[in-house]
PDB file of C-alpha atoms and ligand atoms in Angstrom:
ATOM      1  CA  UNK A  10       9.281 -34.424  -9.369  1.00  0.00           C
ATOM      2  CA  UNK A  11       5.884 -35.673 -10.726  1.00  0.00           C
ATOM      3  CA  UNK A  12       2.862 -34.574  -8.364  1.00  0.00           C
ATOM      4  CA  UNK A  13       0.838 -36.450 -10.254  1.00  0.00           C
ATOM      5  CA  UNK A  14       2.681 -40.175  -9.799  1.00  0.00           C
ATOM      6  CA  UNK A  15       0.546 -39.401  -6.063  1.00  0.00           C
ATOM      7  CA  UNK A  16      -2.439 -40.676  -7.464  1.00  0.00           C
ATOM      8  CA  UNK A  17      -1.267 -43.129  -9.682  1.00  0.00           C
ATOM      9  CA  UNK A  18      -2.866 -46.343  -8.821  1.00  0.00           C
ATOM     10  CA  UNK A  19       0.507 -47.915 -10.107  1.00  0.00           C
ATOM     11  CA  UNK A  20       1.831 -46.487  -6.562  1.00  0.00           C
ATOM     12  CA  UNK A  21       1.376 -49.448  -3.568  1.00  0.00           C
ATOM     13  CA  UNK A  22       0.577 -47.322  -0.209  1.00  0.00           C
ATOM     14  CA  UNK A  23       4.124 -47.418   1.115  1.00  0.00           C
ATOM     15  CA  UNK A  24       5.413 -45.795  -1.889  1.00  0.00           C
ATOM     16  CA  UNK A  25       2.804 -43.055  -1.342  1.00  0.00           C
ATOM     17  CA  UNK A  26       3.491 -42.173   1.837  1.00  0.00           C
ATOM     18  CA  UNK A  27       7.047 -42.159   0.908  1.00  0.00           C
ATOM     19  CA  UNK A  28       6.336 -39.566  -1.945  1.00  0.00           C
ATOM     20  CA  UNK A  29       4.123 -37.542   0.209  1.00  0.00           C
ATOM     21  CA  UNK A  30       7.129 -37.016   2.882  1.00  0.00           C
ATOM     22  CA  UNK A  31       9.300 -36.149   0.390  1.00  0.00           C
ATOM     23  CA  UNK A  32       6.734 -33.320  -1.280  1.00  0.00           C
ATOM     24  CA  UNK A  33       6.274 -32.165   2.213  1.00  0.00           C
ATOM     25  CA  UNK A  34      10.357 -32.257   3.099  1.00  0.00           C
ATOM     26  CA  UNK A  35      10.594 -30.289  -0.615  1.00  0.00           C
ATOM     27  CA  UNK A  36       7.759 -27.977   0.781  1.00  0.00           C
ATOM     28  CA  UNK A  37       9.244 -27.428   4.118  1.00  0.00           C
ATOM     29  CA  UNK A  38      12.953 -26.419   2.414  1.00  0.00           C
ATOM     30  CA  UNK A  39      11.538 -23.951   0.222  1.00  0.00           C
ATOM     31  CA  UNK A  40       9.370 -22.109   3.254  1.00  0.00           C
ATOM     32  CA  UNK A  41      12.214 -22.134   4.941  1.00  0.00           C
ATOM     33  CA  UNK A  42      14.528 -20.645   1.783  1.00  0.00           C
ATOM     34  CA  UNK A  43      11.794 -18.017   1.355  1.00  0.00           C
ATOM     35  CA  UNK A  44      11.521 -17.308   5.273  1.00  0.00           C
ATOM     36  CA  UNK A  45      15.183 -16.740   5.753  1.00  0.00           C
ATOM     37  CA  UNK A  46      14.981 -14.577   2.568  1.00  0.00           C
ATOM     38  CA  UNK A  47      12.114 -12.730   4.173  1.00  0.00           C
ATOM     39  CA  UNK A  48      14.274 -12.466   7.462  1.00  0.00           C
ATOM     40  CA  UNK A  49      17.438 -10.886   5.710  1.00  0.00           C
ATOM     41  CA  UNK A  50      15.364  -8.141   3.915  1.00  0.00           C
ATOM     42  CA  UNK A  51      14.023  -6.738   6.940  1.00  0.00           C
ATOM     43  CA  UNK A  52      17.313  -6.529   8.735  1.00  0.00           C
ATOM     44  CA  UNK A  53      19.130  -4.956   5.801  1.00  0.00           C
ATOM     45  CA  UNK A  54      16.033  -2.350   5.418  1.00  0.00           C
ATOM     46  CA  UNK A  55      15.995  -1.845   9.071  1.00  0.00           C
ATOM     47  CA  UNK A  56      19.625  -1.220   9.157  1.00  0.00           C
ATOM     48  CA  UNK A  57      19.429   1.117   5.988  1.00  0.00           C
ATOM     49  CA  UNK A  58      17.328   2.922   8.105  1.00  0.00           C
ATOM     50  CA  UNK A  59      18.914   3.024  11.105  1.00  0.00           C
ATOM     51  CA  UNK A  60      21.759   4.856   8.795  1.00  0.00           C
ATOM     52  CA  UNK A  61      19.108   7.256   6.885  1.00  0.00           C
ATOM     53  CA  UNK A  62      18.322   7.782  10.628  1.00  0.00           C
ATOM     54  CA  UNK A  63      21.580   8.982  11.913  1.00  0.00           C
ATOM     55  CA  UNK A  64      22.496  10.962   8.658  1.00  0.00           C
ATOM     56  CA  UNK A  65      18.670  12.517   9.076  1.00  0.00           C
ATOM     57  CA  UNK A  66      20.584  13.419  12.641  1.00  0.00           C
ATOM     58  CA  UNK A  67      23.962  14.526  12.455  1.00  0.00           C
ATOM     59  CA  UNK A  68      23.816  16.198   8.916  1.00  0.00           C
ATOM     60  CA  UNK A  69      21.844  19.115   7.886  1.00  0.00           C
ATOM     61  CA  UNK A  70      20.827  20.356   4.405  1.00  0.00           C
ATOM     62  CA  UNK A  71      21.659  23.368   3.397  1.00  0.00           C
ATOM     63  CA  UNK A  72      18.062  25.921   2.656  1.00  0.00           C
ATOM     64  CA  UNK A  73      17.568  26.822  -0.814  1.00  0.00           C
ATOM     65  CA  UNK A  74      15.772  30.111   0.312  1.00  0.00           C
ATOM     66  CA  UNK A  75      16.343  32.760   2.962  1.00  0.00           C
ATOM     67  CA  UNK A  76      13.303  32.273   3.707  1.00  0.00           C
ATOM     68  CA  UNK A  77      12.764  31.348   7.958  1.00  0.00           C
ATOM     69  CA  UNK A  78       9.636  29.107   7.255  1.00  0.00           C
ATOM     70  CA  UNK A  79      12.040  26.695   4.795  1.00  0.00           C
ATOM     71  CA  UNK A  80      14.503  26.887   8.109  1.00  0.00           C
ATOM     72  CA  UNK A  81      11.416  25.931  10.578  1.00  0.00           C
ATOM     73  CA  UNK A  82      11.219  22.443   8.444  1.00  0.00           C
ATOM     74  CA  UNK A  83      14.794  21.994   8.084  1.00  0.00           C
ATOM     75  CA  UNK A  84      15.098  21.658  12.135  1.00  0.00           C
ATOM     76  CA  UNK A  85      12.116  19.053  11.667  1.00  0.00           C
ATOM     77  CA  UNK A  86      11.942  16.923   8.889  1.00  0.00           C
ATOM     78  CA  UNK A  87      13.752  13.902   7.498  1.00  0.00           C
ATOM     79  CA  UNK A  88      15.928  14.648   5.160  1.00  0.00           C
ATOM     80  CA  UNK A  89      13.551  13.111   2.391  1.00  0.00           C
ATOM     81  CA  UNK A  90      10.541  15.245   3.217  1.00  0.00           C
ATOM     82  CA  UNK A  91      12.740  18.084   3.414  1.00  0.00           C
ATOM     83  CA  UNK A  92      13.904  18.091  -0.104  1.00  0.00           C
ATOM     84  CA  UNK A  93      10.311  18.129  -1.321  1.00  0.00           C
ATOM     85  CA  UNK A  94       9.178  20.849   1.003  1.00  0.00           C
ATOM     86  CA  UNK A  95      12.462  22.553  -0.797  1.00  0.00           C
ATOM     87  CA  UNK A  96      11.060  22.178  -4.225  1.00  0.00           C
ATOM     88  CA  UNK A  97       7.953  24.084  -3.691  1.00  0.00           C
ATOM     89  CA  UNK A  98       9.920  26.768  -2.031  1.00  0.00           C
ATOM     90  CA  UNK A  99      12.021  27.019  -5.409  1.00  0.00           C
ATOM     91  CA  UNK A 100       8.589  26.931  -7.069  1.00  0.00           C
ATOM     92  CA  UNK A 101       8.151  30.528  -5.618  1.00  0.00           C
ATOM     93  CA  UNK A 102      10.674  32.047  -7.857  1.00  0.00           C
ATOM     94  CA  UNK A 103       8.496  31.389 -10.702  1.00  0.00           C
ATOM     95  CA  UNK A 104       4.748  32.429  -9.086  1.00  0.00           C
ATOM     96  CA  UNK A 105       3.246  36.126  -8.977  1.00  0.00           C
ATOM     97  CA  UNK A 106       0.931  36.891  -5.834  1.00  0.00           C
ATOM     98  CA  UNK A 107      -1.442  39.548  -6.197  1.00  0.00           C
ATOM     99  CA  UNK A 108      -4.589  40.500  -3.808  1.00  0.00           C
ATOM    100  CA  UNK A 109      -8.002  40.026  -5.143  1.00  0.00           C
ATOM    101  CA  UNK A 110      -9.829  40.927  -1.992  1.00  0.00           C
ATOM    102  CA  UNK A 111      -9.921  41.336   1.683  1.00  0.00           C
ATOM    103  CA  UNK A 112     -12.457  41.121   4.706  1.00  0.00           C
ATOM    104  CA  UNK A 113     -11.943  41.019   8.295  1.00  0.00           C
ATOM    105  CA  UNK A 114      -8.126  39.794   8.117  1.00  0.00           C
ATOM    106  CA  UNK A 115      -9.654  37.092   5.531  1.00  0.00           C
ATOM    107  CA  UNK A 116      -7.662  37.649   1.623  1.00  0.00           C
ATOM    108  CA  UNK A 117      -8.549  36.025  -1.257  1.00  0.00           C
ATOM    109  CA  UNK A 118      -5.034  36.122  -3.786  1.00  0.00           C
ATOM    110  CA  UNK A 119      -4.171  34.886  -7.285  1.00  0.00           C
ATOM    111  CA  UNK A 120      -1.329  33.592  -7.965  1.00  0.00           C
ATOM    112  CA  UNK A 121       0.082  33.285 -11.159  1.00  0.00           C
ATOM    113  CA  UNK A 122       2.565  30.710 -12.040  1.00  0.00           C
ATOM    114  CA  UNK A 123       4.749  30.312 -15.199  1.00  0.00           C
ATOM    115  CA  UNK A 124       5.028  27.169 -16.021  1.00  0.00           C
ATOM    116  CA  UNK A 125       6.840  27.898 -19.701  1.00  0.00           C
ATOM    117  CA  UNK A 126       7.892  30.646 -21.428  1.00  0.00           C
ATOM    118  CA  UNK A 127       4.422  30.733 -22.875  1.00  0.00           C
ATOM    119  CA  UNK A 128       2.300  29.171 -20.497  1.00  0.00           C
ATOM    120  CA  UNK A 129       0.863  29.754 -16.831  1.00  0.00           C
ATOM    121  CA  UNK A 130      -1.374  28.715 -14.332  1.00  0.00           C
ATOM    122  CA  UNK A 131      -3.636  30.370 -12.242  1.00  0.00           C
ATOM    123  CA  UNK A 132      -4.310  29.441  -8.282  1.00  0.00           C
ATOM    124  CA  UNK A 133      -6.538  30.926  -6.193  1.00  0.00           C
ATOM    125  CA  UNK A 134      -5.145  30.554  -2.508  1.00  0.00           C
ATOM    126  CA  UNK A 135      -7.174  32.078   0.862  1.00  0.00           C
ATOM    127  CA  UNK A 136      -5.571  33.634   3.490  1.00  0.00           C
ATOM    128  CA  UNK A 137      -7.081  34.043   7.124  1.00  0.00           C
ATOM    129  CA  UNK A 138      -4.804  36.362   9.387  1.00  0.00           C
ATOM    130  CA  UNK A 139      -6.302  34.921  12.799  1.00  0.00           C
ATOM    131  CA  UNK A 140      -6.141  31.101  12.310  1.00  0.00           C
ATOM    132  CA  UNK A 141      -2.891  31.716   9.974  1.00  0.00           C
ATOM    133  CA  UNK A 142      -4.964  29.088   7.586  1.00  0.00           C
ATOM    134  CA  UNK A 143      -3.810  29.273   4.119  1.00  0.00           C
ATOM    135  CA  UNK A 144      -5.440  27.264   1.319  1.00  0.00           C
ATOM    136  CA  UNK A 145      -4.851  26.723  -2.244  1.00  0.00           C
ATOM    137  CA  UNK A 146      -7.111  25.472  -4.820  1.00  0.00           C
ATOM    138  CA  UNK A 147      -4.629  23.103  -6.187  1.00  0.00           C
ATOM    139  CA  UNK A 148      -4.958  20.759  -2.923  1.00  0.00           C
ATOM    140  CA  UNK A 149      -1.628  19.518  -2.870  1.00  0.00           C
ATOM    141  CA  UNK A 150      -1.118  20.087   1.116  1.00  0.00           C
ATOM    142  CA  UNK A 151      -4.482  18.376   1.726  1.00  0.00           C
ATOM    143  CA  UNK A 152      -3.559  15.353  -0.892  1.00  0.00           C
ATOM    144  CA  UNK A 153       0.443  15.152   0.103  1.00  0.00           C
ATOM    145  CA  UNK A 154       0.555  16.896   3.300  1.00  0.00           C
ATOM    146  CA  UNK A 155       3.520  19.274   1.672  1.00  0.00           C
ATOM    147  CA  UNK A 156       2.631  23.218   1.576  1.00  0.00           C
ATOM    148  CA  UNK A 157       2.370  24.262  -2.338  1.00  0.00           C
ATOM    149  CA  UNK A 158       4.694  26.597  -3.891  1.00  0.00           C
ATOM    150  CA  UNK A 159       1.462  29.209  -4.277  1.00  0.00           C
ATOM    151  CA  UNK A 160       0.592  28.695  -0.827  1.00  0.00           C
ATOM    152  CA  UNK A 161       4.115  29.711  -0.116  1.00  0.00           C
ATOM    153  CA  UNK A 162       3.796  32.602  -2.136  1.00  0.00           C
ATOM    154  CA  UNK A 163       1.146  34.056  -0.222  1.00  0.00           C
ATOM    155  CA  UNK A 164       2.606  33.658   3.178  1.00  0.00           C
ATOM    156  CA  UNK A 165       5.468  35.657   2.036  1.00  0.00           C
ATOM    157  CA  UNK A 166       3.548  38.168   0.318  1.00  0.00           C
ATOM    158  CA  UNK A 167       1.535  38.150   4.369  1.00  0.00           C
ATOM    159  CA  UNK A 168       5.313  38.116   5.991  1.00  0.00           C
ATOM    160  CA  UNK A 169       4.257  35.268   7.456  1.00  0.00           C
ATOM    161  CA  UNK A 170       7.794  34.351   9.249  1.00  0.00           C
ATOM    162  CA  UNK A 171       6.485  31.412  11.671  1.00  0.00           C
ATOM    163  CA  UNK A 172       4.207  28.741  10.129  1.00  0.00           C
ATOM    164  CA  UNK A 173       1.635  27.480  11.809  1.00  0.00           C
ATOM    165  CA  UNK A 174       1.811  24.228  14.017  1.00  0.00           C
ATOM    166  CA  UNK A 175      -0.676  22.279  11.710  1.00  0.00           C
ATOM    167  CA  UNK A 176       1.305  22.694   8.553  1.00  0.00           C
ATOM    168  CA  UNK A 177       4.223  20.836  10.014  1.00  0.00           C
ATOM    169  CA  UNK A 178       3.284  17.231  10.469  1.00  0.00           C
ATOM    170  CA  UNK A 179       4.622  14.917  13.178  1.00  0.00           C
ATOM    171  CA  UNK A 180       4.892  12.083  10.764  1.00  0.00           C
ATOM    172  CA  UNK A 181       7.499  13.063   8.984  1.00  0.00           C
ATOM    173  CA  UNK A 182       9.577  14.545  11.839  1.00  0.00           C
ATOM    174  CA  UNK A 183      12.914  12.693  12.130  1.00  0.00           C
ATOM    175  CA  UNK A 184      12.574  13.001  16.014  1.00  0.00           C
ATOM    176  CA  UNK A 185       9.963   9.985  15.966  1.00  0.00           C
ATOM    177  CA  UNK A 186      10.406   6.904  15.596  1.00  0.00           C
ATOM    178  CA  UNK A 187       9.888   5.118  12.405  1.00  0.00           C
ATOM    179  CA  UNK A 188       6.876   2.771  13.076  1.00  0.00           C
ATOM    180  CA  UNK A 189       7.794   0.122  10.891  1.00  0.00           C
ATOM    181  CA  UNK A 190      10.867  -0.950  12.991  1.00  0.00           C
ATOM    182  CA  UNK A 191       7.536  -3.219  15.016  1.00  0.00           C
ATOM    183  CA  UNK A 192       7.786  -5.359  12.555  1.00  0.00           C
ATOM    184  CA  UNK A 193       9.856  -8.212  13.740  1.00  0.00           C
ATOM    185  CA  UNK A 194      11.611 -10.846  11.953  1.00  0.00           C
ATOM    186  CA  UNK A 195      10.825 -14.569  12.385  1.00  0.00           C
ATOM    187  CA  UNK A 196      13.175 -15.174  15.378  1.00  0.00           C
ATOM    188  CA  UNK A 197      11.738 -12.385  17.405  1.00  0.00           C
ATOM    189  CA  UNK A 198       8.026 -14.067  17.640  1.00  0.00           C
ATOM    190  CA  UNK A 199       8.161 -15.328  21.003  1.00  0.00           C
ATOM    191  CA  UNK A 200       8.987 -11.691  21.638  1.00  0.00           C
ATOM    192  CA  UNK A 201       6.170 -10.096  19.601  1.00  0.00           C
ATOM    193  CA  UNK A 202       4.118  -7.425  22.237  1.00  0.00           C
ATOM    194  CA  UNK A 203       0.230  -6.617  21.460  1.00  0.00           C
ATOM    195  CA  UNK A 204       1.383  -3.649  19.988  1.00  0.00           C
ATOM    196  CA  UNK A 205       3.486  -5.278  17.754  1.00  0.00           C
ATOM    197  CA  UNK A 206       0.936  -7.901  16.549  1.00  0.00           C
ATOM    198  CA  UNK A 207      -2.043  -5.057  16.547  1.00  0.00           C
ATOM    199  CA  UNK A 208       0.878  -3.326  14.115  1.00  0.00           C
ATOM    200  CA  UNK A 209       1.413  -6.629  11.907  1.00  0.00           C
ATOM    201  CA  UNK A 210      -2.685  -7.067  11.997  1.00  0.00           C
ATOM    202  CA  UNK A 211      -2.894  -3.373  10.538  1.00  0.00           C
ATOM    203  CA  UNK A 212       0.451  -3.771   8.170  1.00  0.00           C
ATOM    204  CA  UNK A 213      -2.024  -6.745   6.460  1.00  0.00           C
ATOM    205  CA  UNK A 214      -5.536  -4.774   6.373  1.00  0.00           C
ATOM    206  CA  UNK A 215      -3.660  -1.484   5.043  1.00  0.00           C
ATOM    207  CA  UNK A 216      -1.884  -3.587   2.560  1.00  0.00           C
ATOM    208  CA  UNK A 217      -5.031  -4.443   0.659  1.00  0.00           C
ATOM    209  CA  UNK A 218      -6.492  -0.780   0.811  1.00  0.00           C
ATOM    210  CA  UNK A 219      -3.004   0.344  -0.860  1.00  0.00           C
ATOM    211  CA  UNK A 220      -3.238  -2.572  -3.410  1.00  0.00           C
ATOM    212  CA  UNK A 221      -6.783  -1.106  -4.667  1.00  0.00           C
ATOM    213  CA  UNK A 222      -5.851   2.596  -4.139  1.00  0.00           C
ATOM    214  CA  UNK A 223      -3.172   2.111  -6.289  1.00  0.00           C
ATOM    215  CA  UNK A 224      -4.144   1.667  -9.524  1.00  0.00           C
ATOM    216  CA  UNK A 225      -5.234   5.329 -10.280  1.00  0.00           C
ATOM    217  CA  UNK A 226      -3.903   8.633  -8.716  1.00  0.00           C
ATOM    218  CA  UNK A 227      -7.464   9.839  -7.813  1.00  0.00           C
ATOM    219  CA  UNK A 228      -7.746   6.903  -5.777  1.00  0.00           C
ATOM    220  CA  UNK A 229      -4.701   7.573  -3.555  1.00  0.00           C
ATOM    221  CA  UNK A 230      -5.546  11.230  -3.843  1.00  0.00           C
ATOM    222  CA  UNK A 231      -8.780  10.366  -1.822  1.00  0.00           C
ATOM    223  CA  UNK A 232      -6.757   7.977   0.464  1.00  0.00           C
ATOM    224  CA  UNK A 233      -4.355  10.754   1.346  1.00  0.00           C
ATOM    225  CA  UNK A 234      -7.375  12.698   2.239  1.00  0.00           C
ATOM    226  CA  UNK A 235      -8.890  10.244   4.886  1.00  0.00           C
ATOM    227  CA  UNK A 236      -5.316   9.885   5.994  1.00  0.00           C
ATOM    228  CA  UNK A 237      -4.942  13.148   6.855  1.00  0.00           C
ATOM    229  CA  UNK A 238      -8.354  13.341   8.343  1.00  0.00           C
ATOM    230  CA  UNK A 239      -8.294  10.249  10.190  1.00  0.00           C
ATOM    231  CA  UNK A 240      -4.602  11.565  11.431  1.00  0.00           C
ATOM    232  CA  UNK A 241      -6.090  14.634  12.855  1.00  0.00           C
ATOM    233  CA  UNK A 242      -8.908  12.421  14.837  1.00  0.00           C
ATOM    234  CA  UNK A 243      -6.594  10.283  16.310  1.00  0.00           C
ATOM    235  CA  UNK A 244      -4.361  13.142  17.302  1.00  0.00           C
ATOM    236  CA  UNK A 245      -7.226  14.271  19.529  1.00  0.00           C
ATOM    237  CA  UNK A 246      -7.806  11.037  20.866  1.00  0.00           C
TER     238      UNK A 246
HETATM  239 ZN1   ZN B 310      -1.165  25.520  -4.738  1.00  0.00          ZN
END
């Protein structure tokens, strides 16, 4: 079909109007292919989840330590965020903790990790007895939310055997409910509650922050920063 033949002056003004229906019957069928395509995707993700859900549930995976901390997130975490909380706990096995020094319950450690048979890495990771804050240098619990391997070091050099609330983060527990089951499909409009359309109003504005942040890592390295900031304001709220 020919767009152009619209504005052909070869075209009397029935014949246009004809031509414009059809365009806008063409138009109509292929929202309507794309909309229904739309539709089906969210109900097979939806019910992919519903089944990550249930396995997340009724099966358990198995700790790769003997550690009682890896235990504390198996009981809490998906399944997903479990298995990367396990690979820093394997990451133990290959990092040396020793004490630098030590002030009012307050140690400074370096940890040593071998990352090849002739290379390793050195991490310098805090360690405040009262608060039970630990901190590494290498950021990865303040960028991904996930407690390093060096980190994990220390707490078992402290016999640390019950982590600390803030290190285990409600948004990966698989006792809440994933948010993104507000978004509704096409049918369920006339259904759609404010706090589904304030959801669908942030799922757009979010979308074009994740766009930009995207293209390099220190860009969604500062994202997952604010995140977790903004996260911890609006759990005060
Ligand atoms: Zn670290």
């Amino acid at each position: 079909m020919d767009s152009s033949l619209l504005g052909s002056p070869l075209l009397g003004r029935d014949e246009k109007h004809a031509k414009e229906r059809e365009y806008a019957f063409i138009f109509q069928q292929l929202l309507e292919t794309i909309l229904k395509q739309y539709d089906n995707c969210l109900a097979s993700r939806e019910q992919a989840e519903r089944e990550f859900d249930v396995a997340d549930f009724h099966t358990v995976i198995p700790c790769a330590t003997k550690s009682i901390i890896e235990a504390q997130f198996q009981h809490v975490y998906t399944h997903e965020k479990f298995k990367e909380v396990q690979a820093q706990f394997r990451g133990k096995v290959d990092c040396i903790t020793r004490s630098m020094y030590s002030t009012l319950g307050f140690t400074t450690y370096e940890v040593i990790e071998q990352v090849s048979n002739s290379t390793s890495n050195k991490f310098v990771v805090t360690y405040d007895a009262v608060s039970r804050d630990v901190k590494c240098h290498c950021l990865l619990f303040e960028s991904r939310g996930i407690l390093c391997r060096h980190s994990l070091s220390v707490l078992s050099f402290e016999r640390v055997d019950n982590m600390a609330p803030k290190y285990i983060l409600e948004r990966w527990s698989k006792n809440i409910k994933r948010r993104h089951t507000h978004i509704k499909s096409r049918q369920d409009e006339p259904l759609l509650e404010p706090r589904s359309k304030r959801f669908d109003e942030l799922v757009f504005w979010s979308h074009n922050i994740c766009e930009f942040a995207s293209e390099f890592k220190e860009l969604i390295e500062i994202l997952h920063r604010a995140f977790d900031k903004v996260i911890a304001e609006m759990e005060e709220y």
